[in-house]
């Protein structure tokens, strides 16, 4: 459950990061799509952040969940800023995560 919550935080922060006009990266694929539609990306990112905050609060209690959400947001924020130029988060990595999540839920 926690890995899924941190993945939601990672995706939300990456959407906000790519929608920022200060990003000066050569964009192709979904980052270029996000850069063309920053308002939609920010709306989806805000929704993902809110869902993650609610799920953290439900899982851990409201104060501990809020603290874990904030610490997780800072952690994934530093990861996104550091790793986005290398393009590590791809559709293949998300598919691999989904496969392992499915295996975890089955067994």
GROMACS .gro file of C-alpha atoms in nm:
model
  107
    1UNK     CA    1   0.000   0.000   0.000
    2UNK     CA    2   0.278   0.241   0.087
    3UNK     CA    3   0.461   0.185  -0.239
    4UNK     CA    4   0.142   0.273  -0.426
    5UNK     CA    5   0.098   0.589  -0.220
    6UNK     CA    6   0.455   0.697  -0.289
    7UNK     CA    7   0.404   0.620  -0.659
    8UNK     CA    8   0.099   0.851  -0.656
    9UNK     CA    9   0.313   1.122  -0.498
   10UNK     CA   10   0.585   1.065  -0.756
   11UNK     CA   11   0.345   1.088  -1.049
   12UNK     CA   12   0.173   1.397  -0.909
   13UNK     CA   13   0.499   1.580  -0.847
   14UNK     CA   14   0.633   1.485  -1.188
   15UNK     CA   15   0.319   1.622  -1.354
   16UNK     CA   16   0.359   1.950  -1.167
   17UNK     CA   17   0.730   1.961  -1.249
   18UNK     CA   18   0.682   1.900  -1.621
   19UNK     CA   19   0.399   2.154  -1.638
   20UNK     CA   20   0.630   2.424  -1.501
   21UNK     CA   21   0.753   2.680  -1.754
   22UNK     CA   22   1.099   2.678  -1.592
   23UNK     CA   23   1.176   2.323  -1.713
   24UNK     CA   24   1.431   2.347  -1.993
   25UNK     CA   25   1.453   1.985  -2.105
   26UNK     CA   26   1.414   1.843  -2.454
   27UNK     CA   27   1.069   1.690  -2.421
   28UNK     CA   28   0.930   1.399  -2.621
   29UNK     CA   29   0.640   1.164  -2.558
   30UNK     CA   30   0.421   1.221  -2.255
   31UNK     CA   31   0.642   1.501  -2.109
   32UNK     CA   32   0.581   1.701  -2.428
   33UNK     CA   33   0.207   1.632  -2.397
   34UNK     CA   34   0.215   1.756  -2.037
   35UNK     CA   35   0.409   2.068  -2.138
   36UNK     CA   36   0.145   2.151  -2.402
   37UNK     CA   37  -0.139   2.117  -2.148
   38UNK     CA   38  -0.005   2.251  -1.817
   39UNK     CA   39  -0.344   2.341  -1.669
   40UNK     CA   40  -0.479   1.988  -1.713
   41UNK     CA   41  -0.155   1.837  -1.581
   42UNK     CA   42  -0.167   2.055  -1.269
   43UNK     CA   43  -0.531   1.962  -1.210
   44UNK     CA   44  -0.455   1.590  -1.238
   45UNK     CA   45  -0.145   1.635  -1.020
   46UNK     CA   46  -0.345   1.816  -0.753
   47UNK     CA   47  -0.607   1.541  -0.757
   48UNK     CA   48  -0.337   1.275  -0.717
   49UNK     CA   49  -0.181   1.470  -0.429
   50UNK     CA   50  -0.518   1.499  -0.257
   51UNK     CA   51  -0.592   1.128  -0.302
   52UNK     CA   52  -0.249   1.037  -0.167
   53UNK     CA   53  -0.298   1.268   0.134
   54UNK     CA   54  -0.637   1.115   0.210
   55UNK     CA   55  -0.504   0.761   0.178
   56UNK     CA   56  -0.201   0.838   0.397
   57UNK     CA   57  -0.438   0.984   0.656
   58UNK     CA   58  -0.666   0.682   0.639
   59UNK     CA   59  -0.377   0.438   0.664
   60UNK     CA   60  -0.179   0.605   0.944
   61UNK     CA   61  -0.414   0.845   1.120
   62UNK     CA   62  -0.464   1.208   1.029
   63UNK     CA   63  -0.156   1.370   1.187
   64UNK     CA   64   0.092   1.092   1.117
   65UNK     CA   65  -0.052   1.053   0.768
   66UNK     CA   66  -0.016   1.423   0.698
   67UNK     CA   67   0.343   1.418   0.822
   68UNK     CA   68   0.424   1.108   0.614
   69UNK     CA   69   0.262   1.272   0.311
   70UNK     CA   70   0.473   1.584   0.355
   71UNK     CA   71   0.797   1.393   0.407
   72UNK     CA   72   0.715   1.169   0.111
   73UNK     CA   73   0.639   1.471  -0.104
   74UNK     CA   74   0.978   1.621  -0.020
   75UNK     CA   75   1.147   1.290  -0.098
   76UNK     CA   76   0.981   1.233  -0.432
   77UNK     CA   77   1.032   1.599  -0.517
   78UNK     CA   78   1.406   1.563  -0.486
   79UNK     CA   79   1.393   1.240  -0.687
   80UNK     CA   80   1.192   1.400  -0.967
   81UNK     CA   81   1.420   1.702  -0.994
   82UNK     CA   82   1.729   1.481  -0.990
   83UNK     CA   83   1.615   1.193  -1.213
   84UNK     CA   84   1.384   1.354  -1.470
   85UNK     CA   85   1.670   1.464  -1.701
   86UNK     CA   86   1.775   1.097  -1.723
   87UNK     CA   87   1.419   0.982  -1.811
   88UNK     CA   88   1.403   0.691  -1.567
   89UNK     CA   89   1.025   0.699  -1.522
   90UNK     CA   90   0.891   0.543  -1.840
   91UNK     CA   91   0.588   0.341  -1.937
   92UNK     CA   92   0.799   0.026  -1.906
   93UNK     CA   93   0.885   0.099  -1.542
   94UNK     CA   94   0.518   0.165  -1.460
   95UNK     CA   95   0.421  -0.162  -1.630
   96UNK     CA   96   0.686  -0.344  -1.428
   97UNK     CA   97   0.548  -0.188  -1.110
   98UNK     CA   98   0.195  -0.296  -1.204
   99UNK     CA   99   0.312  -0.655  -1.263
  100UNK     CA  100   0.478  -0.673  -0.922
  101UNK     CA  101   0.177  -0.512  -0.757
  102UNK     CA  102  -0.045  -0.774  -0.917
  103UNK     CA  103   0.184  -1.051  -0.793
  104UNK     CA  104   0.176  -0.903  -0.444
  105UNK     CA  105  -0.203  -0.893  -0.442
  106UNK     CA  106  -0.234  -1.248  -0.578
  107UNK     CA  107   0.006  -1.410  -0.333
   0.00000   0.00000   0.00000
